[in-house]
PDB file of C-alpha atoms in Angstrom:
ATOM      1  CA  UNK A  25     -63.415-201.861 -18.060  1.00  0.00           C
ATOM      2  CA  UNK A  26     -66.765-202.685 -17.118  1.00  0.00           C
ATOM      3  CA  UNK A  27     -67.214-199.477 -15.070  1.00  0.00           C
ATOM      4  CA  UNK A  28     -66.555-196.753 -17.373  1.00  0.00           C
ATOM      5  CA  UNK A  29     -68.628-195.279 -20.238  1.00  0.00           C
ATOM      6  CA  UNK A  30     -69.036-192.756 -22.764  1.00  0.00           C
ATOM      7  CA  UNK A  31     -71.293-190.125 -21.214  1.00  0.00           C
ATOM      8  CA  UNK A  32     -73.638-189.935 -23.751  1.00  0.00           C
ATOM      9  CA  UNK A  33     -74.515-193.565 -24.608  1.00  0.00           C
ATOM     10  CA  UNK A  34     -74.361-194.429 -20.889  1.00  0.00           C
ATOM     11  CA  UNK A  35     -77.646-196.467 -19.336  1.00  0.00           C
ATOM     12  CA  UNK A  36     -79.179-197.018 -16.114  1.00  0.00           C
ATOM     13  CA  UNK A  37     -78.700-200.917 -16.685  1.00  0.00           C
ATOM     14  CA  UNK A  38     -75.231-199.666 -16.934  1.00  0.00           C
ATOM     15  CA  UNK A  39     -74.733-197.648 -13.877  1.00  0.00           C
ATOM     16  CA  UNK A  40     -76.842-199.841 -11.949  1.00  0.00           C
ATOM     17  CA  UNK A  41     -74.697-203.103 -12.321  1.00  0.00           C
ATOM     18  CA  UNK A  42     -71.255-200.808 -11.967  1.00  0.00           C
ATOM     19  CA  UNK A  43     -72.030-198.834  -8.786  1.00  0.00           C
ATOM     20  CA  UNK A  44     -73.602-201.961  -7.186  1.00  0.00           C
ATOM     21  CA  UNK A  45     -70.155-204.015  -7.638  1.00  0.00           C
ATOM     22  CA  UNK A  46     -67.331-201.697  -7.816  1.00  0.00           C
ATOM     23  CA  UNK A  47     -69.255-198.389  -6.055  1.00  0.00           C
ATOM     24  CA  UNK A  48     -68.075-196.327  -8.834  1.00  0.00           C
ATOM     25  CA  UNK A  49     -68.585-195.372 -12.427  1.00  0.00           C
ATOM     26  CA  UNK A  50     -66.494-193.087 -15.107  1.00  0.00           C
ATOM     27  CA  UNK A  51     -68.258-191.296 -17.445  1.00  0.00           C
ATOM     28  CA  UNK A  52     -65.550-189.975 -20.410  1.00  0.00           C
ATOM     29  CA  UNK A  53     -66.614-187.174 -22.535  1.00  0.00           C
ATOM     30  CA  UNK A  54     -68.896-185.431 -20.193  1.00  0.00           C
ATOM     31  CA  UNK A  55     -67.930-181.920 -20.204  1.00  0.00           C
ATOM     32  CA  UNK A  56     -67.111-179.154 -23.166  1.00  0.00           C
ATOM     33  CA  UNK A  57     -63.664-177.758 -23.563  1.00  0.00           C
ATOM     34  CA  UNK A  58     -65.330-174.279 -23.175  1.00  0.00           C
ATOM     35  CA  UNK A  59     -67.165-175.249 -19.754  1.00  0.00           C
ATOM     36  CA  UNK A  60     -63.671-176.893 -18.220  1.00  0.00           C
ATOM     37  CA  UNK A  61     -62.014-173.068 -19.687  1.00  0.00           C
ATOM     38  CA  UNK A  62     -65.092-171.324 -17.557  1.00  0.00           C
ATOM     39  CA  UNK A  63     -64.682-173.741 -14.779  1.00  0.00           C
ATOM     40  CA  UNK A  64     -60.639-173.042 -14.555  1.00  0.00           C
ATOM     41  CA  UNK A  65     -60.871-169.521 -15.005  1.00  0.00           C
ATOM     42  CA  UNK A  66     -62.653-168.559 -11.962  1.00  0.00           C
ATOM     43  CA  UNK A  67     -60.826-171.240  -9.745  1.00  0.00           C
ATOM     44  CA  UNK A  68     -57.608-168.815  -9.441  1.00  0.00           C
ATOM     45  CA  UNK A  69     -59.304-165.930  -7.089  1.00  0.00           C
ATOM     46  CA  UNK A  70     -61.715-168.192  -5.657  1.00  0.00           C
ATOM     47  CA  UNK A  71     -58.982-170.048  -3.859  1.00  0.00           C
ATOM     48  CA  UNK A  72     -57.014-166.892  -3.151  1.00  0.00           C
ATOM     49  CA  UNK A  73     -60.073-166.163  -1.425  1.00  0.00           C
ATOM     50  CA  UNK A  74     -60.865-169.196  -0.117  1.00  0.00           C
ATOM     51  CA  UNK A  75     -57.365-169.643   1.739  1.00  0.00           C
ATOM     52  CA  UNK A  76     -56.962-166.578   3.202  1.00  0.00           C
ATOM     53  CA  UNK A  77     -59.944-166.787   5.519  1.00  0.00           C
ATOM     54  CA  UNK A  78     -57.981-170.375   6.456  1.00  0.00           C
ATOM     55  CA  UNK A  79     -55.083-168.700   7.421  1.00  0.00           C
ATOM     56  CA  UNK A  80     -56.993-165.971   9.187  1.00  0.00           C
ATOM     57  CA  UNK A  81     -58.863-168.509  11.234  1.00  0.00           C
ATOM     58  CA  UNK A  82     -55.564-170.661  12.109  1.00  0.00           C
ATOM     59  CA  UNK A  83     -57.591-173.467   9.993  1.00  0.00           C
ATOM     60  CA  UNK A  84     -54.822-173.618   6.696  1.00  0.00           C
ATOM     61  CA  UNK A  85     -52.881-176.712   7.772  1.00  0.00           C
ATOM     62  CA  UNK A  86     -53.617-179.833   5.899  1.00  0.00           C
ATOM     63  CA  UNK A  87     -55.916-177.542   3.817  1.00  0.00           C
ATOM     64  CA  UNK A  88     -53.816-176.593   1.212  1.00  0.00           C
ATOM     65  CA  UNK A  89     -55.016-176.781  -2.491  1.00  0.00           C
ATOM     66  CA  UNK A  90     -58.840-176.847  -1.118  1.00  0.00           C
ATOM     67  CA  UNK A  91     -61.394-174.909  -2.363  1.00  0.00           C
ATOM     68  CA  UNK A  92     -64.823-175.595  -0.471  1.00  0.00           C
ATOM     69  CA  UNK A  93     -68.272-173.723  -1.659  1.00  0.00           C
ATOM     70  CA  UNK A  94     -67.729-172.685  -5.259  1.00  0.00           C
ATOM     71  CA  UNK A  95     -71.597-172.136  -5.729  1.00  0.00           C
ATOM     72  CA  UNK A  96     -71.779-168.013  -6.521  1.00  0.00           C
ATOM     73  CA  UNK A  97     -74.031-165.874  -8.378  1.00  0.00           C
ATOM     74  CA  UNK A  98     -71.508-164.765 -10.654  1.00  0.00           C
ATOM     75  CA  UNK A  99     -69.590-167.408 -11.249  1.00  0.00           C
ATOM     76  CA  UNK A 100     -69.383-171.194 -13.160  1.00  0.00           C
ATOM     77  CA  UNK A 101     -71.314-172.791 -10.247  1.00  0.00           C
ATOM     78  CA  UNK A 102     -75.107-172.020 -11.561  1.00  0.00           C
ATOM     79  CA  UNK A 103     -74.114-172.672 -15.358  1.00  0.00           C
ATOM     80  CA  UNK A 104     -72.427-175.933 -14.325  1.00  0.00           C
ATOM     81  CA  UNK A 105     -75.461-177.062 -12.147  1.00  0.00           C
ATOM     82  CA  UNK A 106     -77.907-176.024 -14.974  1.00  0.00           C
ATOM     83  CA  UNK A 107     -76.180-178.625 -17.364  1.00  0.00           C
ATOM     84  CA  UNK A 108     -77.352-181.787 -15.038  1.00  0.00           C
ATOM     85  CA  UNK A 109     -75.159-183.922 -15.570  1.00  0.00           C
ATOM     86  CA  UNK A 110     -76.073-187.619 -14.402  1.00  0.00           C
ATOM     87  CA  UNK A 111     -79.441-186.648 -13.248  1.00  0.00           C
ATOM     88  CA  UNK A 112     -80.891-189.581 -14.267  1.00  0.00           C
ATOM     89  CA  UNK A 113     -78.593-191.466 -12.428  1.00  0.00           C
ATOM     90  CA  UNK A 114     -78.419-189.790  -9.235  1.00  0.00           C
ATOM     91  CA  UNK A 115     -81.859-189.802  -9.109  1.00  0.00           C
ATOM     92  CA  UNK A 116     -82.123-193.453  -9.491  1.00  0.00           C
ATOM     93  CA  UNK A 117     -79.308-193.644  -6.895  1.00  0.00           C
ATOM     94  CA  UNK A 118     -81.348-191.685  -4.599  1.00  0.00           C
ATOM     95  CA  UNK A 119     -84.603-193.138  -5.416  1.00  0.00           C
ATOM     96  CA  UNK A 120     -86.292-189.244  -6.450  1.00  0.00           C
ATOM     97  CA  UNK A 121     -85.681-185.549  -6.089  1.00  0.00           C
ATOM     98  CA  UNK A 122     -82.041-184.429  -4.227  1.00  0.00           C
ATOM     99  CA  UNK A 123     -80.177-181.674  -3.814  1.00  0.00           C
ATOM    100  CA  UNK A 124     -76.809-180.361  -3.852  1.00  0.00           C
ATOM    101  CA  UNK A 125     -74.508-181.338  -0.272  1.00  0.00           C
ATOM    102  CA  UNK A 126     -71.804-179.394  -1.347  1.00  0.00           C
ATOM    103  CA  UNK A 127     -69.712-177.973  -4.084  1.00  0.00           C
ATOM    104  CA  UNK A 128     -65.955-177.637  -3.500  1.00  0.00           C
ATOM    105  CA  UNK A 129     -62.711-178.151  -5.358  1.00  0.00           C
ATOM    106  CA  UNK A 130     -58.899-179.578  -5.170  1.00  0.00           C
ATOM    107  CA  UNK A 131     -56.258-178.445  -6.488  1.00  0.00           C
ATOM    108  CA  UNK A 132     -53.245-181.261  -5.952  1.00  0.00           C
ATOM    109  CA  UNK A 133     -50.153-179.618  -6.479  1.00  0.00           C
ATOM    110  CA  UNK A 134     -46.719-181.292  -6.231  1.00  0.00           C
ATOM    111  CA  UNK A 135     -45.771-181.918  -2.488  1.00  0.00           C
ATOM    112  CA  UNK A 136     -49.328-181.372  -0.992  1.00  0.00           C
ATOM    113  CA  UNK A 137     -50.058-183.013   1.890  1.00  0.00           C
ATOM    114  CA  UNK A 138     -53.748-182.447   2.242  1.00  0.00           C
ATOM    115  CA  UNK A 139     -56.219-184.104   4.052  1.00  0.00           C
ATOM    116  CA  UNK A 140     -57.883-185.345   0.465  1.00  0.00           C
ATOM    117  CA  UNK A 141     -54.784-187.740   0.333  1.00  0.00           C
ATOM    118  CA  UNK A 142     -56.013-189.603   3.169  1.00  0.00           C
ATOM    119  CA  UNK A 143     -57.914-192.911   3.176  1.00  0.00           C
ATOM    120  CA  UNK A 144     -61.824-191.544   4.109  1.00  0.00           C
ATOM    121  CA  UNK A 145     -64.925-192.106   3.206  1.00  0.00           C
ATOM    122  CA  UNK A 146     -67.578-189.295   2.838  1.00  0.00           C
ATOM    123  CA  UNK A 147     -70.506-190.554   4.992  1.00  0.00           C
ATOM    124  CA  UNK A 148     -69.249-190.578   8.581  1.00  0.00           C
ATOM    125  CA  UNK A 149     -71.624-193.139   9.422  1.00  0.00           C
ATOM    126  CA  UNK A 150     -72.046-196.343   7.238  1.00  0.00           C
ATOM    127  CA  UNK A 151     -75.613-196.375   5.727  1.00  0.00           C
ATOM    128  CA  UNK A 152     -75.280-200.110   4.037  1.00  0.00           C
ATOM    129  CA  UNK A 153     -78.362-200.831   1.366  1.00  0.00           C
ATOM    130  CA  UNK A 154     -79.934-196.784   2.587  1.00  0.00           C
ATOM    131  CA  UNK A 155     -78.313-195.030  -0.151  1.00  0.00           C
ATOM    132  CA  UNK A 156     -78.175-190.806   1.511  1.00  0.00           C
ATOM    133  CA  UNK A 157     -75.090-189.397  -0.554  1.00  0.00           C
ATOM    134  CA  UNK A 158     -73.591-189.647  -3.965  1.00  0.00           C
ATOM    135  CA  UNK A 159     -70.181-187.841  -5.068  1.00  0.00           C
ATOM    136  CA  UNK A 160     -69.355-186.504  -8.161  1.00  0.00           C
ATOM    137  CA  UNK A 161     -65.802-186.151  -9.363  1.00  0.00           C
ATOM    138  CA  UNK A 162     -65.424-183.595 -12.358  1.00  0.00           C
ATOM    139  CA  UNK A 163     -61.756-184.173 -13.960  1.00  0.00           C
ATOM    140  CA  UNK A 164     -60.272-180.778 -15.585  1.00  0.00           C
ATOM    141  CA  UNK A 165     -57.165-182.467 -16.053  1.00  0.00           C
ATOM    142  CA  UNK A 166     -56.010-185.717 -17.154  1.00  0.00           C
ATOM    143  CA  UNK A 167     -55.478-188.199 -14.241  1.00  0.00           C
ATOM    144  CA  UNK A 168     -53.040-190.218 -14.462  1.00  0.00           C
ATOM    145  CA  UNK A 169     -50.811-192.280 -11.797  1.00  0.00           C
ATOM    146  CA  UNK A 170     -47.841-189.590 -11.915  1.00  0.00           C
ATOM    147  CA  UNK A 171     -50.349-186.895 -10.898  1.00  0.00           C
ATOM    148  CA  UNK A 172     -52.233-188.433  -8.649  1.00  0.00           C
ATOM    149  CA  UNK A 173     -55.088-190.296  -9.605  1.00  0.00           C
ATOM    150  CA  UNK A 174     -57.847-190.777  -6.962  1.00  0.00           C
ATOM    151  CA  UNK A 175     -57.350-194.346  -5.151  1.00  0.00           C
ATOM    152  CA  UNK A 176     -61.080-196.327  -5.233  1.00  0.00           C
ATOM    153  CA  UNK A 177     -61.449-199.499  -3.482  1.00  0.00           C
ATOM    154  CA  UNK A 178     -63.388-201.386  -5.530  1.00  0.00           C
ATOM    155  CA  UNK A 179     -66.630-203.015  -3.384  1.00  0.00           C
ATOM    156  CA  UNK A 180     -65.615-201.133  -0.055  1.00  0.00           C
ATOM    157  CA  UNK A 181     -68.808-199.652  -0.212  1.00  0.00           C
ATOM    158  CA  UNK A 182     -70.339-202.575   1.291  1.00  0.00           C
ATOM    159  CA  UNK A 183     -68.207-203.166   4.156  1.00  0.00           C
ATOM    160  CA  UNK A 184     -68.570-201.008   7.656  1.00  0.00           C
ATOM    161  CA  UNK A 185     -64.908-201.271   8.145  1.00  0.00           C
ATOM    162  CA  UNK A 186     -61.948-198.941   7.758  1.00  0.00           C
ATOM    163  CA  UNK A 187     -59.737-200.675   5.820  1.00  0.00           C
ATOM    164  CA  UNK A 188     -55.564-200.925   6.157  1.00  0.00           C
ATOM    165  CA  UNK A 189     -53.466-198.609   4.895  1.00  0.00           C
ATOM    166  CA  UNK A 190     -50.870-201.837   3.051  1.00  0.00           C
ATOM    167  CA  UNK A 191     -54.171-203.346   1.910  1.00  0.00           C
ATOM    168  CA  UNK A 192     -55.921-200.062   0.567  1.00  0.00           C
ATOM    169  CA  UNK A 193     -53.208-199.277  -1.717  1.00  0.00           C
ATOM    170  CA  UNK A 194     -52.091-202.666  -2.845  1.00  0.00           C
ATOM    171  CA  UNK A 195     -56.023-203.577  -3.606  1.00  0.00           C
ATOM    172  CA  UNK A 196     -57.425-200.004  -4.596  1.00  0.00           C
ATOM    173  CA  UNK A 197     -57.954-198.735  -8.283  1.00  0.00           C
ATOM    174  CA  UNK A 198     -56.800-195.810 -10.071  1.00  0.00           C
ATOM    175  CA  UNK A 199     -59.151-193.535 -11.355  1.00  0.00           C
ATOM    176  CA  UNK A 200     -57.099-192.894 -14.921  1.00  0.00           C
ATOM    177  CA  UNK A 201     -59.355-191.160 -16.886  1.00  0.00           C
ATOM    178  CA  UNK A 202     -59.188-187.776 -19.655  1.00  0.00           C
ATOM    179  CA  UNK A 203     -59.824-184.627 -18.433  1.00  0.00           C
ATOM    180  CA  UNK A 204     -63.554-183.821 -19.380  1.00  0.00           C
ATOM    181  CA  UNK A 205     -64.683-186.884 -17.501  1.00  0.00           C
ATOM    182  CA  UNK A 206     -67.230-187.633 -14.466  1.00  0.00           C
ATOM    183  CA  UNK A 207     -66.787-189.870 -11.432  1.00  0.00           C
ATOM    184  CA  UNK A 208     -69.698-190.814  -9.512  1.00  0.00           C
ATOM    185  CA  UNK A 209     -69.403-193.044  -6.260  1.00  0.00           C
ATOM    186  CA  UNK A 210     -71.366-194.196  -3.519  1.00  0.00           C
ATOM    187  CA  UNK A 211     -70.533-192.188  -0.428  1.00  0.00           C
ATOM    188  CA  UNK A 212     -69.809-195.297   1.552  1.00  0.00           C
ATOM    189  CA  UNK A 213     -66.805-196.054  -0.930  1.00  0.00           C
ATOM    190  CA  UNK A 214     -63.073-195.584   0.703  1.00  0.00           C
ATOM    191  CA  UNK A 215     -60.990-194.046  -1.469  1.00  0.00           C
ATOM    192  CA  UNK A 216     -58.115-191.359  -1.407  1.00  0.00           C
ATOM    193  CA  UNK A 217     -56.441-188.521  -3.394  1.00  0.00           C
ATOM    194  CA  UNK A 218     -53.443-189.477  -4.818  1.00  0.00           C
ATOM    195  CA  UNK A 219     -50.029-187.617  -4.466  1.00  0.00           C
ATOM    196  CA  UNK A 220     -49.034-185.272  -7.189  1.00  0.00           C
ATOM    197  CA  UNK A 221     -45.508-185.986  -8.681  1.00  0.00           C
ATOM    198  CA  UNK A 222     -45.649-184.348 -11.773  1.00  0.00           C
ATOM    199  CA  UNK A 223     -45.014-180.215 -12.071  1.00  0.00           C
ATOM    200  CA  UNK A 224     -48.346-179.742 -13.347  1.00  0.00           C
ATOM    201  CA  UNK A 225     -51.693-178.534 -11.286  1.00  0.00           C
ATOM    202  CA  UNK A 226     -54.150-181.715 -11.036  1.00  0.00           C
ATOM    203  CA  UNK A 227     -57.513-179.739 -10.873  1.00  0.00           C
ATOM    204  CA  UNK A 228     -60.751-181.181 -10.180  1.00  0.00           C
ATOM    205  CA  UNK A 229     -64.542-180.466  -8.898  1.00  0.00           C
ATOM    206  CA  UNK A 230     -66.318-182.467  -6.178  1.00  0.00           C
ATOM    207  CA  UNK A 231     -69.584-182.478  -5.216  1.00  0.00           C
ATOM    208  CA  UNK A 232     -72.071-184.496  -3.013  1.00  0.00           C
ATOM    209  CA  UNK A 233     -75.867-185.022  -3.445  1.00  0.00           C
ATOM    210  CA  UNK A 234     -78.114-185.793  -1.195  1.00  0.00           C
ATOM    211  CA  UNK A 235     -81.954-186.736  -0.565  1.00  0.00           C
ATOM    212  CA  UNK A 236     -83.444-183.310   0.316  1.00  0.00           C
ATOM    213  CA  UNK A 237     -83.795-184.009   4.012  1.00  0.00           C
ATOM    214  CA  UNK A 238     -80.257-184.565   4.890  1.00  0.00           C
ATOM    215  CA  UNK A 239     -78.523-181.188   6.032  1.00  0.00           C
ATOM    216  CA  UNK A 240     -76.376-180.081   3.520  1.00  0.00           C
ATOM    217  CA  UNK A 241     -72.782-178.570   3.939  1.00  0.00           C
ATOM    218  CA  UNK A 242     -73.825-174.980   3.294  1.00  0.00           C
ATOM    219  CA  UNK A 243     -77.147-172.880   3.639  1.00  0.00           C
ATOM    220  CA  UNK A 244     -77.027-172.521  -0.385  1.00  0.00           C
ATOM    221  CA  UNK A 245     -80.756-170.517  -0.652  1.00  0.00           C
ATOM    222  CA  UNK A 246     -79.082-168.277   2.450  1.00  0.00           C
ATOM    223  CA  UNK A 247     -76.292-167.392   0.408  1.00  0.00           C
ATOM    224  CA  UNK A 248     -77.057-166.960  -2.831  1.00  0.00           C
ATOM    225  CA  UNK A 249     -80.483-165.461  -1.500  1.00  0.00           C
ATOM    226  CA  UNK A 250     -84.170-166.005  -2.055  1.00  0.00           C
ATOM    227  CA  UNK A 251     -85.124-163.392  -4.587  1.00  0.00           C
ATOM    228  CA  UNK A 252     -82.643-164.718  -6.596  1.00  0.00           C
ATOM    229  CA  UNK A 253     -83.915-168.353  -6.846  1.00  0.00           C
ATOM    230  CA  UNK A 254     -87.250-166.949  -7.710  1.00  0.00           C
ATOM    231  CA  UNK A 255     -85.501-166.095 -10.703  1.00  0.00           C
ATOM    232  CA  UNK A 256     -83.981-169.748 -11.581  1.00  0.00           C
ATOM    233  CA  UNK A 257     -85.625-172.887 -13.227  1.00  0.00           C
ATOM    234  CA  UNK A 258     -87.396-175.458 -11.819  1.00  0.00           C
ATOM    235  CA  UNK A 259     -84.553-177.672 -11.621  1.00  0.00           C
ATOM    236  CA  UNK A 260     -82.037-175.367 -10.638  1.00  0.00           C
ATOM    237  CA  UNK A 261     -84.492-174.563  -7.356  1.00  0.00           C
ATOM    238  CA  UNK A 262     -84.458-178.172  -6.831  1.00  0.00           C
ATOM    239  CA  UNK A 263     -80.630-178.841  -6.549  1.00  0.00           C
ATOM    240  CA  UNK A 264     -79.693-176.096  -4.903  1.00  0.00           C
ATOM    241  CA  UNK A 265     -82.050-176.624  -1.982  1.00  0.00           C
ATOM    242  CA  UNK A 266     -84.766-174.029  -2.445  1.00  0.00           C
ATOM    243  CA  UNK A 267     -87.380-176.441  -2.279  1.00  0.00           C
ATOM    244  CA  UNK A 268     -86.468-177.684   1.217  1.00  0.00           C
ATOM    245  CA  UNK A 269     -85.538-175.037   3.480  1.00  0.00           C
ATOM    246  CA  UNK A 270     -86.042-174.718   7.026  1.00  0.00           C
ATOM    247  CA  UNK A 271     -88.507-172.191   8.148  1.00  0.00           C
ATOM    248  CA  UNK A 272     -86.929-168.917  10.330  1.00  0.00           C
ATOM    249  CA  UNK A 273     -90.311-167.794  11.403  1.00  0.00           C
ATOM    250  CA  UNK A 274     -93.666-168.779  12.194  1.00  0.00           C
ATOM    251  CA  UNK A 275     -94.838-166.518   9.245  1.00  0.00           C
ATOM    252  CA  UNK A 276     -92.239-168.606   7.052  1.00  0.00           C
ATOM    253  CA  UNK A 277     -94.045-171.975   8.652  1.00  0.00           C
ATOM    254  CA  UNK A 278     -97.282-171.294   8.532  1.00  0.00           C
ATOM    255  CA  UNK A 279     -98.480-170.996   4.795  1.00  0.00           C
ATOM    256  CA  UNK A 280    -100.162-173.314   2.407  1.00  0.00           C
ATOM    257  CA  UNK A 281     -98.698-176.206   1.008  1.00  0.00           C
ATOM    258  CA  UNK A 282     -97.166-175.069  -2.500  1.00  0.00           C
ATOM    259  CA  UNK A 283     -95.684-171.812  -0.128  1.00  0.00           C
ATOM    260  CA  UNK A 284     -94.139-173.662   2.518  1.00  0.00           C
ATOM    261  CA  UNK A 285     -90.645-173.664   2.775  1.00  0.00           C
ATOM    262  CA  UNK A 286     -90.476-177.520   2.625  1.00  0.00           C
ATOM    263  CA  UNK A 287     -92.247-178.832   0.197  1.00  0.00           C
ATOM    264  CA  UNK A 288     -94.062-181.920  -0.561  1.00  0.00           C
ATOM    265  CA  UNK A 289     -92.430-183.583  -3.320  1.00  0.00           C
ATOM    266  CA  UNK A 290     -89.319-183.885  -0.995  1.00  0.00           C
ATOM    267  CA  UNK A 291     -88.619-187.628   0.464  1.00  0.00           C
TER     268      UNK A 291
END
């Protein structure tokens, strides 16, 4: 398959020719047993927590088995994000420095009829050739066809149009890969969750990336607060959006370059 890769032999060459054609590359041996264990283990009460606000705010139809925001201070989020995985490539994707859009998960349980099973892309607008958003797929299962592979149609990417639902799933590709593995995609690809037949959980991470000046899901730096990402690496500030914040006051926008809420290094 001429789009998937061991994760640590991959090249640019590599991802360049397979994202450009197909708008999507698999990356196999990615992730440690022990970080998919961390991962899963906090995934239980972050969804009980997750869908109970849902329910409270009469929001928990088509929602079930989604967890959005998974970025906490005391959770796998920062130790996940410190690993960088595919920075090389999503910075060549993006043409320089990003940051996180958003950090969610899915868990695709037999009979689920979430929205993730329907045929979407994840840039609302199609950008063409102006590459905003990448996505990131982060398998802690196996998928396989029984439980619900993603759907990718190969080359949609390139097209501005929605298309059918008899073509999409006659044409589109299954994303069969080992649990452990990475899917990145151009935002502008159509694709689709697949429905979950088998009796087992089909557990997965997705996240977007952006170029630092498109608004991201979720006021990260606001959240997790700013005295704590004076306390984080330089990359860490960099993908989570501490280095291109929007001023609240005009103390906040008026300082000197390397202060400033924005900063240079950011387009």
């Amino acid at each position: 398959m001429k789009n998937k890769f061991n994760y640590a032999d991959a090249t640019i060459c590599e991802f360049n020719d397979a994202i450009n054609e197909f708008g999507w590359v698999v990356y196999e041996n990615a992730l440690s047993d022990h970080l998919i264990e961390e991962i899963i283990g906090d995934l239980d009460q972050a969804y009980a927590v997750r869908r109970q606000i849902q329910i409270e705010n009469g929001i928990d139809t088509n929602m079930e088995g989604t967890l959005h925001h998974l970025l906490e201070p005391n959770n796998f989020g920062l130790h996940f994000l410190e690993q960088m995985f595919c920075d090389k490539e999503i910075k060549y994707f993006l043409q320089g420095n990003y940051v996180l859009n958003g950090l969610s998960g899915v868990l695709n349980v037999k009979g689920s009829k979430s929205y993730v099973q329907n045929i979407h892309r994840d840039l609302r607008s199609f950008t063409a050739n102006l590459k905003l958003m990448i996505q990131m797929i982060v398998l802690l299962d196996d998928f396989t066809e029984e439980n619900g592979a993603t759907y990718l149609l190969s080359g949609s990417h390139k097209k501005d149009v929605k298309p059918e639902e008899a073509y999409f799933y006659q044409q589109a590709d299954r994303a069969i890969a080992k649990k452990g593995s990475i899917i990145l995609f151009d935002s502008n690809l159509w694709h689709a969750a697949g429905k979950n037949l088998s009796a087992q959980n089909r557990r997965v991470l997705t996240l977007s990336f952006t170029k630092p000046f498109f608004k991201p899901q979720f006021d990260f730096p606001r959240f997790l607060g700013y005295e704590l990402g004076e306390k984080l690496n330089d990359n860490l500030r960099q993908v989570i959006g501490y280095n291109a914040r929007i001023p609240a006051n005009l103390y906040e926008f008026y300082q000197p370059p390397h202060k400033r809420m924005y900063l240079p290094n950011q387009e």
